Amino acid sequence: MKEIRHEPMAPTRTQWLAPGAAIDPHRHDDHQIVYAGRGVLAVTTSTGLWIAPATRAIWVPAGTVHAHQAHGELALHLVGLPASENPLNLAEPAVLTVGPLLRELILAHTDAHTDAHTDVHDDSPERARLRAVLLDQLRVSPQQPVHLPTPSSPQLKAVCEILRTNPADNRTLPALGREVGASDRTLSRLFKADLGMTFPQWRTQLRLYRALVLLAEDTPVTTVAHRCGWSSASAFIDVFRRSFGHTPGAHQPRS
């Protein structure tokens, strides 16, 4: 990341981003919950890429440098929390499940203002009670591993870049290793040590991320399945449902 803006207060508001729009790298002195009520949101930090469709939110701890990327038309809901208030007790970014109640609480808490430059400042008892329930729901929200960590090893970077360029590349780790000049044993060790996951786990996360982007662009489910490397639409739908709790069609704009 290049120039980094410092915005001391993390805003609480709703704003719309056009497909492909981005918010450049910045940091806050506050914590922030970032939620896409519509579209798919990607948040990039120094440790990787965090992905959130409408059933997920992203926890961004105070001081974390992050940038936003919109896939599809994005309804971006931002909830700022003081650094002294950490309902999740987390010092690293995380992806959280957003159930129906938490979704409505986030929308109600952020929709008072929809201007990108207007934050919510309302100290009424009603708003305080709403915020208290929202924090309670955040505390019990399950974390989800929709995260694509960034490698640091040159050999691992080379393998990951090959697959980022073409997620449908179905070559085995030994075959990819031959291309980058590393043994599959070395690469397997690096995936676990550098990224905290196995090669199949990372490749599945990459394919799910790319699938979410394509679905936000209204790409047909069968096309998404083949572009992302699944052998059939049914195989893709099965993995997607197990990961997100519903079928891919729920993420398409026309749905």
XYZ file of N, CA and C in Angstrom:
765
model
N 0.832 -1.188 0.000
C 0.000 0.000 0.000
C 0.876 1.251 0.000
N 0.486 2.257 -0.749
C 1.312 3.444 -0.904
C 0.933 4.492 0.153
N 0.335 5.598 -0.259
C -0.005 6.641 0.687
C -1.131 6.167 1.601
N -0.987 6.435 2.871
C -1.959 5.964 3.862
C -2.576 7.163 4.562
N -3.882 7.316 4.412
C -4.592 8.386 5.105
C -4.828 7.986 6.553
N -4.807 8.968 7.433
C -5.126 8.730 8.836
C -6.417 9.468 9.160
N -7.475 8.707 9.429
C -8.753 9.275 9.843
C -8.987 8.841 11.286
N -8.734 9.723 12.252
C -8.790 9.307 13.664
C -10.098 8.613 14.043
N -11.231 9.170 13.623
C -12.519 8.588 13.997
C -13.034 7.681 12.886
N -13.370 6.448 13.225
C -13.992 5.542 12.249
C -15.463 5.928 12.122
N -15.937 6.241 10.919
C -17.300 6.736 10.764
C -18.354 5.652 10.963
N -19.534 6.107 11.329
C -20.731 5.266 11.338
C -21.687 5.867 10.329
N -21.919 5.160 9.223
C -22.743 5.693 8.148
C -23.008 4.610 7.117
N -23.861 4.951 6.147
C -24.102 4.110 4.980
C -23.712 4.902 3.745
N -23.017 4.252 2.822
C -22.704 4.905 1.561
C -22.747 3.872 0.442
N -22.996 4.351 -0.773
C -23.068 3.482 -1.946
C -21.794 3.606 -2.749
N -21.293 2.473 -3.214
C -20.127 2.458 -4.097
C -20.518 1.788 -5.407
N -20.105 2.384 -6.516
C -20.379 1.813 -7.830
C -19.527 0.567 -8.043
N -19.945 -0.328 -8.943
C -19.139 -1.514 -9.234
C -17.710 -1.144 -9.609
N -16.745 -1.773 -8.965
C -15.344 -1.500 -9.239
C -14.756 -0.337 -8.468
N -15.591 0.411 -7.752
C -15.087 1.558 -6.988
C -14.241 1.076 -5.812
N -13.354 1.960 -5.366
C -12.455 1.589 -4.272
C -12.298 2.755 -3.301
N -11.959 2.425 -2.073
C -11.572 3.414 -1.067
C -10.117 3.139 -0.737
N -9.263 4.141 -0.904
C -7.822 3.930 -0.813
C -7.369 3.581 0.604
N -6.125 3.102 0.763
C -5.648 2.674 2.078
C -5.720 3.779 3.125
N -6.205 3.423 4.298
C -6.336 4.375 5.396
C -6.389 3.600 6.710
N -6.330 4.337 7.798
C -6.449 3.710 9.115
C -7.209 4.635 10.055
N -7.778 4.023 11.084
C -8.519 4.770 12.102
C -7.921 4.488 13.478
N -8.164 5.398 14.408
C -7.808 5.142 15.804
C -8.896 4.329 16.491
N -10.025 4.156 15.812
C -11.153 3.378 16.334
C -11.214 2.013 15.649
N -11.973 1.095 16.265
C -12.334 -0.147 15.587
C -13.458 0.148 14.593
N -13.684 -0.779 13.670
C -14.766 -0.594 12.706
C -15.337 -1.940 12.256
N -16.663 -1.980 12.145
C -17.360 -3.090 11.513
C -17.736 -2.627 10.107
N -17.382 -3.430 9.093
C -17.667 -3.087 7.705
C -18.584 -4.159 7.134
N -19.737 -3.727 6.610
C -20.744 -4.674 6.142
C -21.308 -4.242 4.793
N -21.405 -5.193 3.869
C -21.991 -4.923 2.557
C -23.428 -5.444 2.554
N -24.393 -4.534 2.643
C -25.787 -4.947 2.596
C -26.204 -5.414 1.216
N -25.445 -4.998 0.223
C -25.656 -5.416 -1.158
C -24.311 -5.441 -1.854
N -24.122 -6.400 -2.770
C -22.843 -6.534 -3.453
C -21.866 -7.348 -2.627
N -20.609 -7.355 -3.055
C -19.546 -8.088 -2.369
C -18.412 -7.116 -2.072
N -17.941 -7.140 -0.830
C -16.893 -6.236 -0.381
C -15.594 -7.005 -0.179
N -14.498 -6.448 -0.674
C -13.168 -6.985 -0.390
C -12.389 -5.926 0.389
N -11.831 -6.332 1.516
C -10.999 -5.451 2.329
C -9.579 -5.999 2.315
N -8.632 -5.167 1.883
C -7.233 -5.576 1.806
C -6.452 -4.970 2.961
N -5.689 -5.813 3.664
C -4.780 -5.352 4.709
C -3.380 -5.870 4.373
N -2.429 -5.591 5.227
C -1.060 -6.056 4.980
C -0.949 -7.571 5.073
N -1.921 -8.219 5.720
C -1.848 -9.668 5.901
C -2.673 -10.447 4.895
N -3.444 -9.758 4.069
C -4.208 -10.493 3.079
C -5.505 -9.818 2.679
N -6.379 -10.624 2.093
C -7.634 -10.151 1.533
C -8.780 -10.768 2.323
N -9.715 -9.926 2.750
C -10.863 -10.369 3.529
C -12.111 -10.129 2.679
N -12.965 -11.134 2.585
C -14.077 -11.108 1.638
C -15.402 -11.173 2.382
N -16.350 -10.313 2.010
C -17.629 -10.284 2.720
C -18.796 -10.079 1.774
N -19.566 -11.139 1.514
C -20.867 -10.967 0.857
C -21.882 -10.493 1.890
N -23.160 -10.469 1.526
C -24.179 -9.892 2.406
C -24.465 -10.729 3.650
N -23.897 -11.915 3.758
C -24.078 -12.725 4.961
C -22.879 -12.641 5.897
N -21.940 -11.748 5.607
C -20.729 -11.611 6.401
C -20.430 -10.135 6.648
N -19.710 -9.872 7.730
C -19.174 -8.538 8.010
C -17.698 -8.697 8.340
N -16.948 -7.615 8.220
C -15.513 -7.663 8.494
C -15.192 -6.777 9.691
N -14.495 -7.347 10.633
C -14.015 -6.622 11.814
C -12.635 -6.060 11.491
N -12.496 -4.722 11.586
C -11.218 -4.051 11.315
C -10.759 -3.388 12.613
N -9.760 -3.952 13.283
C -9.310 -3.384 14.557
C -8.678 -2.004 14.398
N -8.668 -1.246 15.466
C -8.067 0.091 15.474
C -6.620 0.016 14.997
N -6.240 0.983 14.154
C -4.868 1.081 13.675
C -4.545 0.233 12.468
N -5.468 -0.617 12.029
C -5.214 -1.495 10.890
C -5.323 -0.709 9.579
N -4.274 -0.728 8.787
C -4.329 -0.093 7.470
C -5.141 -0.989 6.546
N -6.170 -0.412 5.921
C -7.052 -1.223 5.082
C -7.594 -0.401 3.918
N -7.957 -1.113 2.848
C -8.551 -0.492 1.664
C -9.780 -1.308 1.280
N -10.783 -0.650 0.676
C -12.023 -1.307 0.281
C -12.112 -1.408 -1.239
N -12.709 -2.495 -1.718
C -12.974 -2.683 -3.144
C -14.398 -3.206 -3.305
N -15.190 -2.550 -4.160
C -16.577 -2.953 -4.399
C -16.667 -3.873 -5.599
N -17.407 -4.955 -5.454
C -17.732 -5.855 -6.560
C -19.251 -5.887 -6.690
N -19.742 -5.414 -7.837
C -21.166 -5.166 -7.957
C -21.497 -3.850 -7.268
N -22.734 -3.395 -7.391
C -23.146 -2.167 -6.702
C -23.177 -2.449 -5.211
N -22.435 -1.647 -4.444
C -22.192 -1.961 -3.040
C -22.900 -0.979 -2.109
N -23.698 -1.526 -1.206
C -24.260 -0.739 -0.113
C -23.357 -0.961 1.092
N -22.509 0.023 1.396
C -21.487 -0.116 2.422
C -21.983 0.471 3.745
N -22.065 -0.374 4.759
C -22.508 0.043 6.088
C -21.307 -0.007 7.029
N -20.996 1.134 7.637
C -19.826 1.268 8.501
C -20.270 1.564 9.932
N -19.725 0.823 10.881
C -20.016 1.046 12.300
C -18.695 1.281 13.014
N -18.490 2.498 13.525
C -17.274 2.815 14.262
C -17.442 2.559 15.749
N -16.397 2.019 16.371
C -16.409 1.735 17.811
C -15.128 2.292 18.429
N -15.205 2.910 19.615
C -13.994 3.425 20.264
C -12.971 2.317 20.484
N -11.689 2.671 20.455
C -10.636 1.672 20.644
C -10.750 0.971 21.991
N -11.360 1.645 22.959
C -11.524 1.055 24.293
C -12.643 0.029 24.348
N -13.430 -0.072 23.281
C -14.591 -0.968 23.256
C -14.382 -2.030 22.182
N -14.044 -3.230 22.617
C -13.735 -4.312 21.687
C -14.615 -5.517 22.018
N -15.845 -5.557 21.487
C -16.772 -6.639 21.839
C -16.298 -8.014 21.402
N -15.401 -8.072 20.418
C -14.909 -9.353 19.911
C -13.602 -9.781 20.565
N -12.965 -8.843 21.263
C -11.667 -9.117 21.897
C -10.656 -9.643 20.876
N -10.647 -9.000 19.697
C -9.757 -9.412 18.616
C -8.833 -8.267 18.223
N -7.562 -8.596 18.019
C -6.586 -7.592 17.586
C -6.259 -7.712 16.109
N -6.838 -8.699 15.422
C -6.624 -8.913 14.005
C -7.965 -8.869 13.270
N -7.958 -8.551 11.966
C -9.209 -8.571 11.207
C -9.846 -9.958 11.244
N -11.163 -9.979 11.104
C -11.895 -11.247 11.093
C -13.163 -11.074 10.286
N -13.668 -12.185 9.775
C -14.942 -12.200 9.054
C -15.984 -12.820 9.970
N -17.129 -12.147 10.119
C -18.172 -12.576 11.047
C -19.436 -12.954 10.299
N -20.136 -13.935 10.816
C -21.440 -14.289 10.265
C -22.459 -13.219 10.634
N -23.269 -12.803 9.669
C -24.321 -11.819 9.911
C -25.676 -12.508 9.718
N -26.326 -12.816 10.819
C -27.657 -13.398 10.770
C -28.699 -12.312 10.571
N -29.972 -12.697 10.462
C -31.037 -11.712 10.200
C -31.115 -10.594 11.238
N -30.974 -10.921 12.526
C -31.076 -9.890 13.561
C -29.902 -8.930 13.496
N -28.687 -9.459 13.399
C -27.512 -8.578 13.329
C -27.573 -7.707 12.085
N -28.033 -8.258 10.980
C -28.169 -7.467 9.755
C -29.082 -6.266 9.978
N -30.253 -6.494 10.567
C -31.206 -5.402 10.786
C -30.663 -4.375 11.768
N -29.911 -4.831 12.751
C -29.322 -3.901 13.714
C -28.272 -3.006 13.045
N -27.441 -3.603 12.177
C -26.436 -2.804 11.458
C -27.113 -1.797 10.541
N -28.133 -2.247 9.808
C -28.826 -1.333 8.894
C -29.476 -0.190 9.659
N -30.149 -0.510 10.762
C -30.819 0.529 11.547
C -29.811 1.501 12.153
N -28.657 0.989 12.550
C -27.649 1.826 13.205
C -26.938 2.747 12.216
N -26.874 2.356 10.946
C -26.103 3.132 9.970
C -26.954 3.923 8.989
N -28.225 3.574 8.856
C -29.045 4.194 7.817
C -29.585 5.577 8.171
N -29.273 6.077 9.363
C -29.748 7.420 9.716
C -29.188 8.460 8.758
N -27.984 8.209 8.257
C -27.367 9.103 7.271
C -26.776 8.249 6.155
N -26.995 8.625 4.932
C -26.446 7.883 3.805
C -25.480 8.730 2.984
N -25.170 9.915 3.447
C -24.187 10.762 2.778
C -22.792 10.252 3.124
N -21.943 10.100 2.120
C -20.598 9.557 2.346
C -19.767 10.432 3.273
N -20.163 11.689 3.467
C -19.372 12.591 4.294
C -20.092 12.965 5.589
N -21.161 12.271 5.911
C -21.928 12.581 7.110
C -21.934 11.374 8.027
N -21.449 11.556 9.248
C -21.445 10.486 10.233
C -22.645 10.623 11.149
N -22.988 9.516 11.810
C -24.125 9.520 12.717
C -23.664 10.004 14.091
N -24.254 11.080 14.589
C -23.994 11.570 15.934
C -25.343 11.719 16.626
N -25.716 10.710 17.385
C -27.019 10.688 18.031
C -26.844 10.005 19.374
N -26.931 10.780 20.444
C -26.718 10.241 21.784
C -28.023 9.967 22.509
N -29.108 9.804 21.760
C -30.402 9.566 22.382
C -30.424 8.213 23.093
N -31.267 8.053 24.108
C -31.379 6.760 24.805
C -31.781 5.636 23.853
N -32.637 5.952 22.877
C -33.070 4.924 21.927
C -31.882 4.387 21.136
N -31.047 5.305 20.674
C -29.890 4.878 19.881
C -28.885 4.122 20.746
N -28.741 4.533 21.998
C -27.832 3.835 22.909
C -28.284 2.395 23.139
N -29.603 2.201 23.270
C -30.124 0.842 23.462
C -29.906 -0.006 22.207
N -30.131 0.600 21.037
C -29.908 -0.112 19.778
C -28.447 -0.547 19.666
N -27.548 0.347 20.007
C -26.122 0.060 19.926
C -25.729 -1.049 20.907
N -26.332 -1.041 22.094
C -26.019 -2.069 23.091
C -26.420 -3.455 22.601
N -27.582 -3.552 21.953
C -28.017 -4.843 21.413
C -27.110 -5.261 20.260
N -26.716 -4.304 19.423
C -25.811 -4.605 18.316
C -24.495 -5.185 18.847
N -23.941 -4.580 19.910
C -22.693 -5.072 20.486
C -22.873 -6.474 21.063
N -24.017 -6.726 21.684
C -24.294 -8.074 22.209
C -24.298 -9.104 21.086
N -24.916 -8.755 19.964
C -24.967 -9.679 18.834
C -23.585 -9.906 18.222
N -22.750 -8.862 18.200
C -21.391 -9.018 17.693
C -20.594 -9.992 18.561
N -20.798 -9.930 19.869
C -20.044 -10.793 20.783
C -20.305 -12.274 20.526
N -21.511 -12.606 20.071
C -21.848 -14.024 19.869
C -21.839 -14.404 18.394
N -21.388 -13.503 17.521
C -21.360 -13.795 16.090
C -20.197 -14.726 15.766
N -20.463 -15.874 15.130
C -19.369 -16.804 14.795
C -18.421 -16.193 13.774
N -17.141 -16.526 13.915
C -16.157 -16.093 12.927
C -16.105 -17.094 11.777
N -15.872 -16.583 10.576
C -15.822 -17.418 9.378
C -14.492 -17.205 8.660
N -13.851 -18.294 8.188
C -12.532 -18.158 7.559
C -12.585 -17.769 6.081
N -13.293 -16.650 5.770
C -13.324 -16.177 4.381
C -12.190 -15.166 4.224
N -10.992 -15.706 4.126
C -9.792 -14.877 4.177
C -8.754 -15.470 3.257
N -8.130 -14.610 2.471
C -7.089 -15.047 1.548
C -5.771 -14.414 1.994
N -4.988 -15.117 2.824
C -3.754 -14.515 3.331
C -2.726 -14.284 2.240
N -1.874 -13.296 2.467
C -0.834 -12.926 1.506
C 0.468 -13.634 1.836
N 1.072 -14.369 0.886
C 2.328 -15.068 1.163
C 3.517 -14.116 1.189
N 4.565 -14.523 1.894
C 5.799 -13.734 1.912
C 6.945 -14.461 1.214
N 6.899 -15.790 1.182
C 7.947 -16.571 0.507
C 7.886 -16.367 -1.005
N 9.007 -16.096 -1.657
C 9.007 -15.902 -3.122
C 8.426 -17.092 -3.879
N 8.783 -18.309 -3.478
C 8.266 -19.482 -4.172
C 6.758 -19.610 -3.994
N 6.286 -19.325 -2.788
C 4.852 -19.400 -2.527
C 4.113 -18.290 -3.272
N 4.701 -17.112 -3.317
C 4.109 -16.014 -4.079
C 3.924 -16.399 -5.538
N 4.921 -17.083 -6.100
C 4.855 -17.474 -7.509
C 3.710 -18.449 -7.754
N 3.544 -19.425 -6.861
C 2.453 -20.387 -6.998
C 1.100 -19.688 -6.864
N 0.982 -18.831 -5.851
C -0.291 -18.145 -5.609
C -0.652 -17.228 -6.766
N 0.340 -16.596 -7.376
C 0.067 -15.703 -8.496
C -0.423 -16.485 -9.714
N 0.129 -17.669 -9.939
C -0.344 -18.518 -11.034
C -1.831 -18.808 -10.864
N -2.233 -19.135 -9.637
C -3.624 -19.500 -9.388
C -4.533 -18.280 -9.338
N -4.014 -17.156 -8.874
C -4.818 -15.925 -8.908
C -5.147 -15.554 -10.352
N -4.160 -15.733 -11.234
C -4.366 -15.418 -12.644
C -5.394 -16.348 -13.265
N -5.381 -17.610 -12.860
C -6.316 -18.595 -13.404
C -6.762 -19.559 -12.309
N -7.816 -19.211 -11.573
C -8.295 -20.097 -10.495
C -8.733 -21.473 -10.996
N -9.010 -21.596 -12.292
C -9.446 -22.879 -12.848
C -8.275 -23.815 -13.132
N -7.060 -23.347 -12.885
C -5.884 -24.197 -13.075
C -5.952 -25.335 -12.059
N -6.107 -26.559 -12.547
C -6.293 -27.708 -11.664
C -5.025 -28.514 -11.434
N -3.876 -27.955 -11.766
C -2.641 -28.700 -11.572
C -2.392 -29.018 -10.095
N -1.741 -30.130 -9.853
C -1.405 -30.530 -8.499
C -0.272 -29.675 -7.965
N -0.042 -29.770 -6.658
C 1.051 -29.006 -6.062
C 2.416 -29.434 -6.608
N 2.675 -30.743 -6.815
C 3.962 -31.116 -7.434
C 4.152 -30.492 -8.813
N 3.081 -30.442 -9.621
C 3.191 -29.850 -10.955
C 3.468 -28.356 -10.873
N 2.796 -27.674 -9.977
C 3.048 -26.240 -9.795
C 4.454 -26.014 -9.251
N 4.887 -26.917 -8.373
C 6.228 -26.798 -7.811
C 7.305 -26.894 -8.874
N 7.090 -27.775 -9.840
C 8.077 -27.894 -10.919
C 8.192 -26.597 -11.704
N 7.085 -25.880 -11.851
C 7.121 -24.618 -12.603
C 7.877 -23.533 -11.858
N 7.757 -23.514 -10.512
C 8.398 -22.438 -9.740
C 9.726 -22.880 -9.126
N 10.122 -24.136 -9.348
C 11.410 -24.609 -8.847
C 11.418 -24.960 -7.376
N 10.335 -25.579 -6.899
C 10.261 -25.988 -5.491
C 9.564 -27.338 -5.397
N 9.939 -28.128 -4.425
C 9.298 -29.429 -4.233
C 7.928 -29.245 -3.604
N 7.045 -30.228 -3.816
C 5.721 -30.134 -3.203
C 5.822 -30.185 -1.684
N 6.831 -30.898 -1.153
C 7.016 -30.947 0.296
C 7.354 -29.563 0.856
N 8.245 -28.858 0.150
C 8.600 -27.496 0.574
C 7.393 -26.575 0.502
N 6.647 -26.649 -0.581
C 5.480 -25.781 -0.741
C 4.405 -26.101 0.289
N 4.190 -27.374 0.582
C 3.202 -27.756 1.597
C 3.572 -27.165 2.950
N 4.864 -27.234 3.269
C 5.323 -26.668 4.539
C 5.127 -25.153 4.560
N 5.421 -24.495 3.437
C 5.280 -23.041 3.379
C 3.821 -22.609 3.485
N 2.914 -23.356 2.857
C 1.498 -23.006 2.968
C 1.059 -22.999 4.428
N 1.482 -24.000 5.180
C 1.076 -24.083 6.579
C 1.791 -23.052 7.442
N 3.097 -22.868 7.197
C 3.884 -21.958 8.036
C 3.620 -20.496 7.699
N 3.473 -20.189 6.404
C 3.352 -18.809 5.946
C 1.898 -18.327 5.920
N 0.976 -19.225 5.551
C -0.418 -18.820 5.363
C -1.369 -19.435 6.389
N -0.892 -20.390 7.161
C -1.737 -20.982 8.194
C -2.816 -21.897 7.662
N -2.657 -22.395 6.449
C -3.637 -23.306 5.867
C -2.954 -24.202 4.851
N -3.639 -25.267 4.475
C -3.089 -26.174 3.476
C -3.296 -25.607 2.069
N -2.598 -26.213 1.108
C -2.771 -25.799 -0.284
C -4.221 -25.942 -0.751
N -4.896 -27.087 -0.525
C -6.302 -27.185 -0.950
C -7.200 -26.142 -0.277
N -6.946 -25.851 0.996
C -7.754 -24.838 1.689
C -7.565 -23.459 1.067
N -6.319 -23.088 0.763
C -6.067 -21.772 0.164
C -6.696 -21.693 -1.225
N -6.547 -22.750 -2.021
C -7.111 -22.723 -3.368
C -8.636 -22.621 -3.315
N -9.265 -23.299 -2.351
C -10.721 -23.193 -2.217
C -11.129 -21.778 -1.833
N -10.387 -21.144 -0.915
C -10.690 -19.762 -0.536
C -10.555 -18.823 -1.734
N -9.502 -19.026 -2.546
C -9.314 -18.212 -3.745
C -10.489 -18.387 -4.700
N -10.907 -19.620 -4.914
C -11.998 -19.880 -5.849
C -13.315 -19.308 -5.333
N -13.546 -19.395 -4.034
C -14.775 -18.818 -3.471
C -14.765 -17.297 -3.623
N -13.619 -16.673 -3.375
C -13.517 -15.226 -3.555
C -13.807 -14.833 -4.995
N -13.164 -15.527 -5.951
C -13.397 -15.201 -7.351
C -14.854 -15.469 -7.740
N -15.442 -16.515 -7.172
C -16.846 -16.821 -7.449
C -17.757 -15.704 -6.963
N -17.487 -15.177 -5.782
C -18.304 -14.075 -5.251
C -18.224 -12.851 -6.159
N -17.025 -12.559 -6.660
C -16.844 -11.417 -7.563
C -17.655 -11.625 -8.837
N -17.561 -12.810 -9.447
C -18.283 -13.095 -10.685
C -19.789 -13.080 -10.470
N -20.244 -13.601 -9.355
C -21.684 -13.597 -9.059
C -22.195 -12.166 -8.893
N -21.386 -11.305 -8.263
C -21.774 -9.900 -8.104
C -21.885 -9.195 -9.448
N -21.180 -9.720 -10.449
C -21.244 -9.166 -11.807
C -22.325 -9.842 -12.642
N -23.162 -10.650 -11.989
C -24.307 -11.329 -12.623
C -23.882 -12.378 -13.642
N -22.736 -13.017 -13.392
C -22.287 -14.116 -14.248
C -23.101 -15.368 -13.923
N -23.580 -16.115 -14.919
C -24.359 -17.329 -14.659
C -23.594 -18.327 -13.786
N -24.324 -19.041 -12.938
C -23.710 -19.958 -11.978
C -22.846 -21.009 -12.658
N -23.320 -21.580 -13.751
C -22.536 -22.603 -14.453
C -21.227 -22.027 -14.970
N -21.260 -20.809 -15.504
C -20.039 -20.159 -15.987
C -19.077 -19.900 -14.845
N -19.613 -19.439 -13.708
C -18.776 -19.193 -12.532
C -18.075 -20.480 -12.109
N -18.838 -21.579 -12.070
C -18.266 -22.858 -11.651
C -17.062 -23.233 -12.511
N -17.195 -23.122 -13.825
C -16.111 -23.524 -14.722
C -14.937 -22.544 -14.682
N -15.223 -21.260 -14.579
C -14.133 -20.276 -14.522
C -13.317 -20.405 -13.239
N -13.940 -20.915 -12.196
C -13.258 -21.008 -10.904
C -12.687 -22.392 -10.625
N -12.879 -23.330 -11.564
C -12.185 -24.595 -11.451
C -12.969 -25.767 -10.921
N -14.281 -25.601 -10.695
C -15.072 -26.751 -10.265
C -15.448 -27.602 -11.471
N -15.561 -28.901 -11.259
C -15.833 -29.824 -12.361
C -17.255 -29.704 -12.882
N -18.166 -29.212 -12.041
C -19.564 -29.071 -12.447
C -20.227 -28.004 -11.610
N -21.377 -27.529 -12.080
C -22.132 -26.535 -11.321
C -22.603 -27.114 -9.991
N -22.983 -28.395 -9.996
C -23.464 -29.009 -8.754
C -22.361 -29.095 -7.707
N -21.127 -29.404 -8.140
C -20.000 -29.449 -7.205
C -19.736 -28.063 -6.617
N -19.800 -27.025 -7.469
C -19.625 -25.648 -7.014
C -20.711 -25.255 -6.020
N -21.950 -25.549 -6.348
C -23.073 -25.183 -5.471
C -22.933 -25.856 -4.108
N -22.473 -27.109 -4.099
C -22.314 -27.833 -2.843
C -21.265 -27.168 -1.948
N -20.101 -26.814 -2.519
C -19.052 -26.166 -1.737
C -19.516 -24.782 -1.277
N -20.181 -24.060 -2.159
C -20.648 -22.717 -1.840
C -21.662 -22.756 -0.701
N -22.602 -23.692 -0.769
C -23.630 -23.801 0.264
C -23.009 -24.145 1.618
N -22.032 -25.058 1.607
C -21.384 -25.426 2.862
C -20.572 -24.266 3.449
N -20.067 -23.392 2.580
C -19.253 -22.265 3.040
C -20.100 -21.085 3.514
N -21.223 -20.823 2.811
C -21.994 -19.617 3.083
C -23.410 -19.870 3.592
N -23.857 -21.114 3.554
C -25.168 -21.426 4.097
C -26.325 -21.259 3.142
N -26.051 -20.940 1.886
C -27.101 -20.793 0.883
C -26.485 -20.971 -0.511
N -27.310 -20.980 -1.532
C -26.824 -21.243 -2.887
C -26.227 -19.989 -3.523
N -25.422 -20.156 -4.568
C -24.798 -18.991 -5.228
C -25.797 -17.997 -5.798
N -26.962 -18.461 -6.217
C -27.932 -17.555 -6.830
C -28.358 -16.417 -5.945
N -28.230 -16.584 -4.614
C -28.633 -15.527 -3.685
C -27.743 -14.292 -3.804
N -26.563 -14.427 -4.423
C -25.633 -13.318 -4.522
C -25.729 -12.574 -5.843
N -26.606 -13.015 -6.738
C -26.683 -12.352 -8.029
C -27.643 -11.183 -7.976
N -27.296 -10.054 -8.601
C -28.125 -8.848 -8.540
C -29.570 -9.052 -8.929
N -29.814 -9.951 -9.879
C -31.172 -10.129 -10.340
C -32.025 -10.956 -9.390
N -31.366 -11.601 -8.380
C -32.086 -12.479 -7.470
C -32.943 -11.661 -6.521
